[in-house]
Short mmCIF file of C-alpha atoms and ligand atoms in Angstrom, two decimals:
data_model
loop_
_atom_site.label_atom_id
_atom_site.label_comp_id
_atom_site.label_asym_id
_atom_site.label_seq_id
_atom_site.Cartn_x
_atom_site.Cartn_y
_atom_site.Cartn_z
CA MET I 1 36.26 -20.88 2.10
CA THR I 2 36.06 -20.90 5.87
CA LEU I 3 32.80 -19.75 7.33
CA PRO I 4 32.86 -16.62 9.45
CA SER I 5 32.46 -17.41 13.11
CA SER I 6 29.03 -15.85 13.43
CA ALA I 7 25.98 -17.13 11.56
CA ILE I 8 24.41 -13.68 11.53
CA ALA I 9 26.36 -10.43 11.72
CA ILE I 10 24.31 -7.26 12.10
CA ARG I 11 26.11 -3.93 11.61
CA GLY I 12 24.66 -0.52 12.35
CA LEU I 13 21.11 -1.62 11.67
CA CYS I 14 18.43 1.07 11.83
CA LYS I 15 14.76 0.64 11.03
CA SER I 16 12.19 3.39 10.78
CA TYR I 17 8.47 3.31 10.14
CA GLY I 18 7.82 6.69 8.57
CA LYS I 19 9.53 9.17 10.85
CA ALA I 20 9.63 6.91 13.88
CA GLU I 21 12.88 5.00 14.26
CA VAL I 22 12.21 1.77 16.13
CA LEU I 23 15.65 0.13 15.88
CA HIS I 24 18.66 2.30 16.60
CA ASP I 25 22.08 1.33 15.33
CA ILE I 26 21.98 -2.37 16.25
CA ASP I 27 25.30 -4.24 16.23
CA LEU I 28 24.91 -7.91 16.96
CA GLU I 29 26.70 -11.17 16.24
CA ILE I 30 24.66 -14.37 16.42
CA ALA I 31 26.76 -17.45 17.16
CA ARG I 32 26.58 -20.47 14.90
CA GLY I 33 25.06 -23.69 16.21
CA ALA I 34 23.63 -22.10 19.31
CA THR I 35 20.32 -20.73 20.52
CA THR I 36 20.14 -16.99 21.04
CA CYS I 37 17.11 -15.67 22.87
CA LEU I 38 15.85 -12.17 22.25
CA ILE I 39 13.97 -10.78 25.20
CA GLY I 40 12.71 -7.35 26.11
CA PRO I 41 9.63 -5.32 26.95
CA SER I 42 6.70 -5.06 24.54
CA GLY I 43 7.46 -2.59 21.77
CA SER I 44 11.21 -2.80 22.27
CA GLY I 45 11.69 -3.96 18.66
CA LYS I 46 12.22 -7.72 19.01
CA SER I 47 9.84 -8.67 16.22
CA THR I 48 11.10 -5.90 13.99
CA LEU I 49 14.69 -7.06 14.40
CA LEU I 50 13.75 -10.68 13.71
CA ARG I 51 11.70 -9.67 10.66
CA CYS I 52 14.66 -7.71 9.34
CA ILE I 53 16.78 -10.88 9.63
CA ALA I 54 14.06 -12.81 7.76
CA PHE I 55 14.00 -9.97 5.19
CA LEU I 56 10.29 -9.51 5.78
CA GLU I 57 11.19 -5.93 6.64
CA GLU I 58 13.88 -3.94 4.91
CA ALA I 59 16.18 -2.13 7.29
CA THR I 60 16.54 1.61 6.71
CA ARG I 61 20.29 1.58 7.28
CA GLY I 62 23.01 -0.91 8.10
CA THR I 63 23.77 -4.40 6.85
CA ILE I 64 23.08 -8.00 7.79
CA LEU I 65 25.46 -10.78 6.84
CA ILE I 66 24.14 -14.35 6.81
CA ASN I 67 27.14 -16.70 7.00
CA GLY I 68 29.18 -13.87 5.53
CA GLN I 69 26.76 -13.23 2.66
CA PRO I 70 24.99 -9.87 2.51
CA LEU I 71 21.21 -10.09 2.97
CA GLY I 72 19.37 -7.61 0.79
CA PHE I 73 21.88 -4.79 1.04
CA GLU I 74 25.61 -4.62 0.71
CA GLU I 75 28.06 -2.01 1.88
CA GLN I 76 30.49 -1.00 -0.85
CA PRO I 77 34.09 -0.04 -0.08
CA ASP I 78 33.17 3.65 -0.35
CA GLY I 79 30.48 3.12 2.29
CA LYS I 80 27.53 3.27 -0.11
CA ARG I 81 24.70 0.85 0.64
CA VAL I 82 23.35 -0.92 -2.43
CA ARG I 83 20.70 -3.57 -2.99
CA VAL I 84 22.03 -6.97 -4.02
CA PRO I 85 20.44 -8.76 -7.02
CA ALA I 86 17.10 -10.47 -6.42
CA HIS I 87 18.36 -14.00 -7.13
CA GLN I 88 21.08 -13.51 -4.53
CA ILE I 89 18.52 -12.28 -2.00
CA ARG I 90 16.50 -15.44 -2.58
CA ARG I 91 19.54 -17.67 -2.23
CA VAL I 92 20.64 -16.11 1.04
CA ARG I 93 17.07 -16.12 2.32
CA SER I 94 16.67 -19.80 1.54
CA GLY I 95 19.16 -20.52 4.32
CA ILE I 96 16.77 -19.01 6.86
CA GLY I 97 13.57 -20.54 8.20
CA MET I 98 10.93 -18.59 10.10
CA VAL I 99 8.32 -19.66 12.62
CA PHE I 100 5.55 -17.22 13.52
CA GLN I 101 3.49 -16.62 16.60
CA GLN I 102 0.28 -17.22 14.60
CA PHE I 103 1.62 -20.44 12.94
CA ASN I 104 0.47 -19.15 9.53
CA LEU I 105 -0.16 -22.59 8.12
CA TRP I 106 -1.98 -22.60 4.80
CA PRO I 107 -5.47 -23.83 5.64
CA HIS I 108 -6.18 -25.44 2.28
CA MET I 109 -3.23 -27.83 2.50
CA THR I 110 -2.69 -30.83 4.77
CA ALA I 111 0.14 -30.85 7.30
CA LEU I 112 2.24 -32.74 4.75
CA GLY I 113 1.12 -30.36 2.00
CA ASN I 114 2.30 -27.38 4.03
CA VAL I 115 5.68 -29.02 4.58
CA THR I 116 6.18 -30.13 0.97
CA GLU I 117 4.85 -27.00 -0.76
CA ALA I 118 8.19 -25.27 -1.22
CA LEU I 119 10.00 -28.52 -2.04
CA VAL I 120 7.67 -29.05 -4.99
CA THR I 121 6.88 -25.48 -6.07
CA VAL I 122 10.27 -23.87 -5.46
CA ASN I 123 12.80 -26.70 -5.55
CA GLY I 124 10.94 -28.70 -8.21
CA LEU I 125 11.16 -32.06 -6.45
CA SER I 126 8.79 -34.82 -7.53
CA ARG I 127 5.79 -35.26 -5.26
CA ALA I 128 7.05 -38.65 -4.06
CA GLU I 129 10.47 -37.32 -3.15
CA ALA I 130 9.02 -34.22 -1.51
CA GLU I 131 6.64 -36.35 0.55
CA ALA I 132 9.43 -38.61 1.71
CA ARG I 133 11.38 -35.58 2.89
CA GLY I 134 8.27 -33.97 4.33
CA MET I 135 7.45 -37.09 6.33
CA ALA I 136 10.98 -37.11 7.73
CA GLN I 137 10.49 -33.55 8.99
CA LEU I 138 7.07 -34.36 10.44
CA ARG I 139 8.66 -37.32 12.21
CA ARG I 140 11.22 -34.96 13.66
CA VAL I 141 8.46 -32.92 15.30
CA GLY I 142 6.52 -36.06 16.29
CA LEU I 143 3.61 -35.57 13.89
CA GLU I 144 4.00 -38.34 11.34
CA ALA I 145 0.55 -39.65 12.26
CA ARG I 146 -1.07 -36.29 11.52
CA ALA I 147 0.42 -35.86 8.04
CA ARG I 148 -2.94 -36.02 6.22
CA HIS I 149 -4.77 -33.71 8.59
CA TYR I 150 -5.70 -30.16 7.74
CA PRO I 151 -4.62 -27.32 10.04
CA SER I 152 -8.21 -26.89 11.25
CA GLU I 153 -8.06 -30.48 12.49
CA LEU I 154 -4.93 -29.93 14.60
CA SER I 155 -4.40 -28.42 18.04
CA GLY I 156 -2.44 -25.20 18.35
CA GLY I 157 0.64 -27.03 19.57
CA GLN I 158 0.44 -29.47 16.66
CA GLN I 159 -0.02 -26.63 14.19
CA GLN I 160 3.07 -24.90 15.49
CA ARG I 161 5.06 -28.12 15.21
CA VAL I 162 3.90 -28.48 11.59
CA ALA I 163 5.02 -24.89 11.03
CA ILE I 164 8.44 -25.83 12.42
CA ALA I 165 8.56 -28.87 10.11
CA ARG I 166 7.65 -26.60 7.21
CA ALA I 167 10.50 -24.25 8.07
CA LEU I 168 12.87 -27.23 8.37
CA ALA I 169 11.90 -28.77 5.02
CA LEU I 170 14.28 -26.60 3.03
CA GLU I 171 17.07 -27.52 5.42
CA PRO I 172 17.91 -23.99 6.51
CA LYS I 173 21.04 -23.23 8.49
CA ILE I 174 19.23 -20.73 10.68
CA LEU I 175 15.78 -20.84 12.27
CA LEU I 176 14.02 -17.73 13.52
CA PHE I 177 11.13 -17.91 15.99
CA ASP I 178 8.87 -14.99 16.91
CA GLU I 179 7.13 -15.84 20.17
CA PRO I 180 6.36 -19.39 18.99
CA THR I 181 4.34 -20.27 22.07
CA ALA I 182 2.63 -16.96 22.78
CA SER I 183 -0.70 -17.93 21.21
CA LEU I 184 -0.80 -21.41 22.75
CA ASP I 185 -2.65 -22.63 25.80
CA PRO I 186 -0.17 -23.11 28.64
CA GLU I 187 -0.48 -26.91 28.54
CA LEU I 188 0.55 -26.90 24.85
CA THR I 189 3.67 -24.74 25.12
CA GLY I 190 5.73 -27.64 26.46
CA GLU I 191 5.48 -29.78 23.31
CA VAL I 192 6.66 -26.90 21.13
CA LEU I 193 9.48 -25.88 23.46
CA ASN I 194 10.62 -29.51 23.58
CA VAL I 195 10.88 -29.67 19.79
CA MET I 196 12.91 -26.45 19.90
CA ARG I 197 15.12 -27.87 22.63
CA ASP I 198 15.82 -30.92 20.46
CA LEU I 199 16.68 -28.72 17.48
CA GLY I 200 19.05 -26.73 19.64
CA ALA I 201 20.68 -29.93 20.86
CA ASP I 202 21.13 -30.98 17.20
CA GLY I 203 23.20 -27.87 16.66
CA MET I 204 20.69 -25.72 14.78
CA THR I 205 21.39 -21.99 14.86
CA MET I 206 18.27 -20.46 16.36
CA VAL I 207 17.17 -16.94 17.20
CA VAL I 208 14.14 -17.03 19.46
CA VAL I 209 12.06 -14.05 20.48
CA THR I 210 10.33 -15.27 23.60
CA HIS I 211 8.60 -14.30 26.78
CA GLU I 212 9.31 -17.76 28.17
CA ILE I 213 12.07 -16.60 30.47
CA GLY I 214 12.52 -20.09 31.88
CA PHE I 215 13.16 -21.44 28.38
CA ALA I 216 15.52 -18.58 27.56
CA ALA I 217 17.52 -19.13 30.72
CA THR I 218 17.86 -22.88 30.23
CA VAL I 219 18.14 -23.30 26.45
CA GLY I 220 19.53 -19.94 25.39
CA ARG I 221 23.30 -19.97 24.99
CA ARG I 222 23.17 -16.20 24.63
CA ILE I 223 20.55 -13.75 25.84
CA VAL I 224 20.06 -10.44 24.08
CA PHE I 225 18.01 -7.91 26.02
CA LEU I 226 16.45 -5.27 23.81
CA ASP I 227 15.12 -2.04 25.28
CA HIS I 228 13.68 0.90 23.33
CA GLY I 229 15.13 -0.36 20.05
CA ARG I 230 18.67 -0.85 21.36
CA VAL I 231 20.67 -3.86 22.49
CA LEU I 232 20.98 -3.06 26.16
CA LEU I 233 22.53 -6.34 27.30
CA ASN I 234 24.08 -9.28 25.48
CA GLY I 235 25.62 -12.23 27.29
CA THR I 236 25.21 -15.73 28.63
CA PRO I 237 22.25 -16.40 30.91
CA GLY I 238 24.73 -16.66 33.77
CA GLU I 239 26.14 -13.22 33.08
CA LEU I 240 22.80 -11.51 32.58
CA PHE I 241 20.59 -13.09 35.18
CA ALA I 242 23.06 -13.41 38.05
CA ALA I 243 23.29 -10.56 40.53
CA PRO I 244 24.28 -7.81 40.25
CA ARG I 245 21.70 -7.46 37.53
CA HIS I 246 20.99 -4.47 35.32
CA PRO I 247 18.08 -2.57 36.91
CA ARG I 248 16.09 -2.47 33.62
CA LEU I 249 16.39 -6.25 33.33
CA THR I 250 15.26 -6.75 36.92
CA GLN I 251 12.30 -4.48 36.27
CA PHE I 252 11.48 -6.48 33.13
CA LEU I 253 11.83 -9.85 34.86
CA GLU I 254 9.49 -8.79 37.64
CA THR I 255 6.66 -8.62 35.09
CA TYR I 256 7.33 -12.21 33.98
CA LEU I 257 7.32 -14.05 37.28
CA ASP I 258 4.79 -16.56 35.94
CA ARG I 259 6.90 -17.41 32.89
CA GLY I 260 9.81 -18.81 34.78
CA ALA I 261 11.38 -15.51 35.83
CA ALA I 262 10.55 -16.17 39.48
CA MET I 263 13.36 -18.70 39.82
CA LEU I 264 15.85 -16.19 38.44
CA LEU I 265 14.80 -13.48 40.85
CA LYS I 266 14.62 -15.47 44.06
CA PRO I 267 17.56 -14.74 46.35
CA ALA I 268 20.17 -17.49 46.24
CA MET D 1 -63.16 -16.56 -11.72
CA SER D 2 -61.14 -19.26 -10.06
CA PHE D 3 -57.50 -19.83 -9.24
CA ASP D 4 -56.35 -22.65 -11.51
CA VAL D 5 -52.69 -23.16 -12.28
CA SER D 6 -53.44 -26.10 -14.57
CA VAL D 7 -54.51 -23.64 -17.29
CA ILE D 8 -50.91 -22.44 -17.42
CA LEU D 9 -49.38 -25.89 -17.13
CA GLY D 10 -51.12 -26.79 -20.35
CA ALA D 11 -48.43 -24.85 -22.13
CA LEU D 12 -45.65 -26.95 -20.64
CA PRO D 13 -43.29 -27.05 -23.65
CA ALA D 14 -43.22 -23.25 -23.85
CA ILE D 15 -42.64 -23.00 -20.09
CA LEU D 16 -39.75 -25.45 -20.26
CA SER D 17 -38.14 -23.54 -23.11
CA GLY D 18 -38.42 -20.32 -21.08
CA LEU D 19 -36.89 -22.04 -18.07
CA GLN D 20 -34.08 -23.36 -20.20
CA ILE D 21 -33.20 -19.87 -21.37
CA THR D 22 -33.38 -18.52 -17.81
CA LEU D 23 -31.05 -21.23 -16.56
CA GLY D 24 -28.69 -20.86 -19.51
CA ILE D 25 -28.36 -17.10 -19.18
CA TRP D 26 -28.04 -17.36 -15.42
CA LEU D 27 -25.26 -19.96 -15.43
CA ALA D 28 -23.38 -18.36 -18.31
CA SER D 29 -23.49 -14.83 -16.86
CA THR D 30 -22.58 -16.08 -13.38
CA ALA D 31 -19.57 -17.92 -14.77
CA MET D 32 -18.50 -15.05 -17.02
CA GLY D 33 -19.15 -12.52 -14.26
CA ALA D 34 -17.01 -14.49 -11.83
CA VAL D 35 -14.12 -14.85 -14.27
CA LEU D 36 -14.33 -11.23 -15.42
CA GLY D 37 -14.72 -10.04 -11.81
CA PHE D 38 -11.56 -11.93 -10.89
CA VAL D 39 -9.66 -10.34 -13.77
CA VAL D 40 -10.94 -6.88 -12.83
CA ALA D 41 -9.96 -7.36 -9.19
CA ALA D 42 -6.50 -8.55 -10.25
CA LEU D 43 -6.02 -5.64 -12.66
CA ARG D 44 -7.16 -3.16 -10.04
CA HIS D 45 -4.58 -4.62 -7.67
CA PHE D 46 -1.63 -5.25 -9.97
CA GLY D 47 -2.42 -3.16 -13.04
CA PRO D 48 -1.23 0.36 -13.89
CA GLN D 49 -2.83 3.25 -12.00
CA PRO D 50 -4.94 4.74 -14.85
CA LEU D 51 -6.44 1.35 -15.69
CA ALA D 52 -7.18 0.67 -12.04
CA LEU D 53 -8.98 4.01 -11.77
CA ALA D 54 -11.00 3.42 -14.92
CA LEU D 55 -12.04 -0.02 -13.69
CA ARG D 56 -12.97 1.38 -10.32
CA LEU D 57 -15.20 3.94 -11.99
CA ALA D 58 -16.85 1.28 -14.17
CA VAL D 59 -17.47 -0.93 -11.15
CA GLU D 60 -19.00 1.93 -9.20
CA VAL D 61 -21.30 2.92 -12.05
CA LEU D 62 -22.47 -0.67 -12.50
CA ARG D 63 -23.06 -1.09 -8.79
CA GLY D 64 -24.64 2.31 -8.38
CA THR D 65 -27.37 2.05 -11.02
CA PRO D 66 -30.37 -0.30 -11.31
CA PHE D 67 -29.87 -3.29 -13.56
CA LEU D 68 -33.15 -2.40 -15.28
CA VAL D 69 -31.68 0.92 -16.39
CA GLN D 70 -28.42 -0.68 -17.48
CA ILE D 71 -30.12 -3.26 -19.66
CA PHE D 72 -32.39 -0.62 -21.23
CA LEU D 73 -29.37 1.51 -22.04
CA LEU D 74 -27.43 -1.40 -23.48
CA TYR D 75 -30.29 -2.68 -25.62
CA PHE D 76 -31.88 0.55 -26.80
CA GLY D 77 -28.85 2.83 -26.49
CA GLY D 78 -26.34 0.34 -27.90
CA PRO D 79 -27.29 0.93 -31.57
CA PHE D 80 -26.32 4.62 -31.18
CA ILE D 81 -22.72 3.54 -30.64
CA GLY D 82 -22.88 0.78 -33.23
CA LEU D 83 -23.71 -2.00 -30.79
CA SER D 84 -26.89 -3.63 -32.08
CA LEU D 85 -27.47 -6.84 -30.21
CA ASP D 86 -30.29 -9.34 -30.25
CA PRO D 87 -32.15 -9.72 -26.96
CA VAL D 88 -30.37 -12.87 -25.77
CA PRO D 89 -26.78 -11.68 -26.41
CA ALA D 90 -27.67 -8.27 -25.00
CA GLY D 91 -29.09 -9.89 -21.88
CA LEU D 92 -26.08 -12.15 -21.53
CA LEU D 93 -23.63 -9.28 -21.93
CA GLY D 94 -25.56 -6.94 -19.63
CA LEU D 95 -25.97 -9.46 -16.85
CA SER D 96 -22.34 -10.61 -17.12
CA LEU D 97 -21.05 -7.05 -16.75
CA TYR D 98 -23.39 -6.41 -13.85
CA ALA D 99 -22.22 -9.65 -12.22
CA ALA D 100 -18.57 -8.85 -12.88
CA ALA D 101 -18.85 -5.55 -11.02
CA TYR D 102 -20.15 -7.26 -7.90
CA PHE D 103 -17.84 -10.27 -8.17
CA SER D 104 -14.82 -8.00 -8.52
CA GLU D 105 -15.68 -6.39 -5.18
CA ILE D 106 -16.21 -9.79 -3.57
CA VAL D 107 -12.87 -11.04 -4.87
CA ARG D 108 -11.09 -7.85 -3.81
CA ALA D 109 -12.41 -8.16 -0.26
CA GLY D 110 -11.47 -11.85 -0.31
CA PHE D 111 -7.85 -11.14 -1.25
CA ALA D 112 -7.66 -8.47 1.44
CA ALA D 113 -8.96 -10.95 4.02
CA VAL D 114 -6.17 -13.49 3.49
CA PRO D 115 -3.96 -13.03 6.53
CA ARG D 116 -0.72 -11.23 5.74
CA GLY D 117 1.19 -13.88 7.67
CA HIS D 118 0.14 -16.60 5.23
CA VAL D 119 1.84 -14.64 2.46
CA GLU D 120 4.90 -13.96 4.62
CA ALA D 121 5.21 -17.66 5.42
CA ALA D 122 5.23 -18.34 1.67
CA GLN D 123 7.85 -15.64 1.06
CA CYS D 124 10.00 -17.18 3.77
CA VAL D 125 10.07 -20.57 2.03
CA GLY D 126 10.98 -18.92 -1.26
CA LEU D 127 7.74 -18.84 -3.27
CA SER D 128 7.81 -16.15 -5.97
CA GLN D 129 5.09 -13.51 -6.20
CA ALA D 130 3.31 -15.42 -8.99
CA GLN D 131 3.55 -18.69 -7.06
CA ILE D 132 2.10 -17.01 -3.98
CA VAL D 133 -0.87 -15.76 -5.99
CA ARG D 134 -1.48 -19.16 -7.56
CA ARG D 135 -0.78 -21.45 -4.64
CA ILE D 136 -1.83 -19.39 -1.61
CA LEU D 137 -3.90 -16.29 -2.39
CA VAL D 138 -6.33 -17.66 -4.96
CA PRO D 139 -7.27 -20.86 -3.06
CA GLU D 140 -7.59 -19.07 0.28
CA MET D 141 -9.58 -16.22 -1.26
CA THR D 142 -11.93 -18.69 -2.96
CA MET D 143 -12.62 -20.38 0.36
CA LEU D 144 -13.29 -17.04 2.03
CA VAL D 145 -15.69 -15.66 -0.59
CA LEU D 146 -17.71 -18.81 -1.21
CA PRO D 147 -20.75 -17.70 0.86
CA GLN D 148 -20.93 -14.26 -0.79
CA ALA D 149 -20.40 -15.78 -4.23
CA VAL D 150 -23.35 -18.14 -3.75
CA ASN D 151 -25.39 -15.20 -2.51
CA MET D 152 -24.47 -13.24 -5.61
CA ALA D 153 -25.46 -16.15 -7.84
CA VAL D 154 -28.91 -16.16 -6.21
CA ILE D 155 -29.31 -12.42 -6.83
CA LEU D 156 -28.32 -12.91 -10.47
CA LEU D 157 -30.90 -15.65 -10.91
CA LYS D 158 -33.60 -13.25 -9.82
CA GLU D 159 -32.22 -10.45 -12.00
CA THR D 160 -32.68 -12.61 -15.11
CA ALA D 161 -36.39 -11.76 -14.83
CA VAL D 162 -35.53 -8.17 -15.72
CA LEU D 163 -34.46 -9.39 -19.16
CA SER D 164 -38.13 -9.94 -20.01
CA ILE D 165 -38.41 -6.21 -20.72
CA ILE D 166 -36.04 -6.45 -23.68
CA ALA D 167 -38.01 -9.45 -24.91
CA VAL D 168 -35.59 -12.19 -23.96
CA PRO D 169 -37.81 -15.29 -24.11
CA GLU D 170 -36.90 -16.41 -20.60
CA ALA D 171 -39.21 -17.79 -17.93
CA THR D 172 -40.83 -14.55 -16.79
CA ALA D 173 -41.56 -13.32 -20.31
CA THR D 174 -42.82 -16.71 -21.46
CA ILE D 175 -44.97 -17.59 -18.51
CA SER D 176 -46.53 -14.17 -18.07
CA ALA D 177 -47.36 -14.10 -21.79
CA ILE D 178 -49.12 -17.43 -21.44
CA GLY D 179 -50.93 -16.03 -18.43
CA SER D 180 -52.21 -13.07 -20.42
CA GLN D 181 -53.37 -15.26 -23.27
CA GLN D 182 -55.23 -17.62 -20.95
CA TYR D 183 -56.65 -14.82 -18.78
CA ALA D 184 -54.77 -16.37 -15.81
CA PHE D 185 -52.18 -13.73 -15.00
CA VAL D 186 -52.17 -14.26 -11.23
CA GLU D 187 -51.75 -17.99 -11.66
CA ALA D 188 -48.84 -17.36 -14.01
CA LEU D 189 -47.09 -15.08 -11.57
CA PHE D 190 -47.72 -17.51 -8.75
CA LEU D 191 -46.15 -20.30 -10.77
CA LEU D 192 -43.20 -18.05 -11.57
CA ALA D 193 -42.67 -17.24 -7.91
CA VAL D 194 -42.70 -20.95 -7.05
CA ILE D 195 -40.20 -21.73 -9.81
CA TYR D 196 -37.75 -18.96 -8.82
CA TRP D 197 -38.03 -19.81 -5.17
CA GLY D 198 -37.39 -23.48 -5.91
CA LEU D 199 -34.30 -22.61 -7.92
CA VAL D 200 -33.00 -20.22 -5.27
CA GLU D 201 -33.55 -22.83 -2.61
CA ALA D 202 -31.70 -25.46 -4.66
CA CYS D 203 -28.84 -23.03 -5.27
CA GLY D 204 -28.61 -22.26 -1.56
CA ARG D 205 -28.56 -25.96 -0.70
CA ALA D 206 -25.85 -26.64 -3.25
CA GLY D 207 -23.83 -23.77 -1.79
CA GLN D 208 -24.23 -25.14 1.71
CA ALA D 209 -23.21 -28.61 0.63
CA LEU D 210 -20.13 -27.18 -1.05
CA GLU D 211 -19.21 -25.13 2.02
CA CYS D 212 -19.69 -28.19 4.16
CA ARG D 213 -17.37 -30.25 1.98
CA LEU D 214 -14.76 -27.51 2.08
CA SER D 215 -15.14 -26.81 5.78
CA LYS D 216 -12.00 -28.70 6.72
CA PHE D 217 -10.07 -26.10 4.73
CA ARG D 218 -11.46 -23.38 6.96
CA PHE D 219 -9.11 -21.07 8.75
CA ALA D 220 -7.73 -22.71 11.82
N1 ATP H 1 4.30 -1.96 10.57
C1 ATP H 1 4.57 -1.03 11.51
N2 ATP H 1 4.29 0.27 11.29
C2 ATP H 1 4.56 1.20 12.23
N3 ATP H 1 5.11 0.94 13.41
C3 ATP H 1 5.43 -0.34 13.69
C4 ATP H 1 5.16 -1.39 12.76
N4 ATP H 1 5.57 -2.55 13.31
C5 ATP H 1 6.05 -2.24 14.52
N5 ATP H 1 5.98 -0.91 14.77
C6 ATP H 1 6.45 -0.22 15.98
O1 ATP H 1 7.78 -0.60 16.20
C7 ATP H 1 8.04 -0.76 17.58
C8 ATP H 1 8.63 -2.14 17.82
O2 ATP H 1 7.64 -3.09 17.53
P1 ATP H 1 7.92 -4.64 17.66
O3 ATP H 1 6.70 -5.33 17.16
O4 ATP H 1 9.19 -4.96 17.01
O5 ATP H 1 8.05 -4.85 19.22
P2 ATP H 1 8.20 -6.19 20.04
O6 ATP H 1 9.41 -6.04 20.87
O7 ATP H 1 8.14 -7.35 19.15
O8 ATP H 1 6.92 -6.12 20.96
P3 ATP H 1 5.97 -7.31 21.49
O9 ATP H 1 6.66 -7.95 22.64
O10 ATP H 1 4.73 -6.60 21.94
O11 ATP H 1 5.73 -8.24 20.35
C9 ATP H 1 6.72 -0.53 18.29
O12 ATP H 1 6.74 0.78 18.81
C10 ATP H 1 5.70 -0.66 17.21
O13 ATP H 1 4.62 0.18 17.47
MG1 MG H 2 6.71 -8.90 18.80
#
């Protein structure tokens, strides 16, 4: 079986909370082995879209294919949308890792415990084997020496790197990040962005919701600009950020001058 | 008339037996109350609607009426519904139910206080619902409710004194009886106050030490 060219294929995705529709008919292909950055004004639906891909939210309409496999819902030939069996949902989901703005480490487990939890509890590995794998992931994010520390004993940047190691432990094909540096002090964002840069260079498929415009412009292979629950722009950084620029994007960038947008806006 | 506690201390064996019963009933009802409270909180969350409603009603009645009244009803009213219990079992049952009502509310609030994101992170790495409860929710909840649980244990210790009115031979009943016999009632009550306060203080210290040991698990 040859893999479809896109890691994630989103077709006609709509999401409503009660009567309010917050995502309108999203069609989006996420390229394999590349970093896609999702940017847009607050409330434009970035988190909601990412959470739909992580299956933390169930879309109201439309389908998502992960490497060609339906996530949660499947469109039948007659156009009817049906839920796929639970075990299949879990299998498809296991190929996706998620990193949150608030880290969400489990406070009663060490860094290594957080990373190995799923390996032991879900995959049934022995503790020794899980710890060997867990240490390898912690090494990857530069935190081998902190393995036995509890989250409360780690800085925000270190906690987020542990969270990345935790997401990597199950060896997912796709990593999702929702504003991974937004709750970090400015001097700590660099260490997290560097880890993400390395992952991108290793060929990981990543979807990153971020306000770090500088990061998006330099690491993002594709930029998706969301506005009012729609994909307004989708292209390479060169295409999107170079003049002539879409007026909504310019307006958006002007509010992020301190996050690296200044260099994109300055006249050449 | 003089204030002389030594009159009371003469009856040391009886005092110790009363203390033993107080401690026994306290520890047993705290443990049973905590376990039962956990079960009630879980059933109210995961159980069928009618059961959840019935449990909610029971909890509210137990929390909304004085323990003194509850224990009277259980002991003197019990026989009318075929529940004739000796003082000690009645006291144990009554205090455990009373404790369970409060513990269930503490546990419920504890579960609600676990950040949603911690559960989502577990879902994302593939933990099942049961695994999330066992591995994430219960440990985090326990950490969160520890201070209130210790507080509740202290309240229960003091409530054991109420059991003296259904003739449970615990510390209050024993020591005040000795006081009456020896015409030293004030001394007896003074001694009782010192004993309860000492126990409460010890319980508080133990709670603090436990919290201190667990502090590294605190929320980051
Ligand atoms: N659980 C929810 N219930 C109701 N409305 C919600 C819920 N979650 C999000 N929304 C609404 O959906 C819209 C999109 O929210 P979303 O969090 O996806 O935006 P965002 O682009 O991530 O914004 P931000 O940059 O502030 O994080 C907003 O209008 C928000 O109020
Ligand atoms: Mg968001």
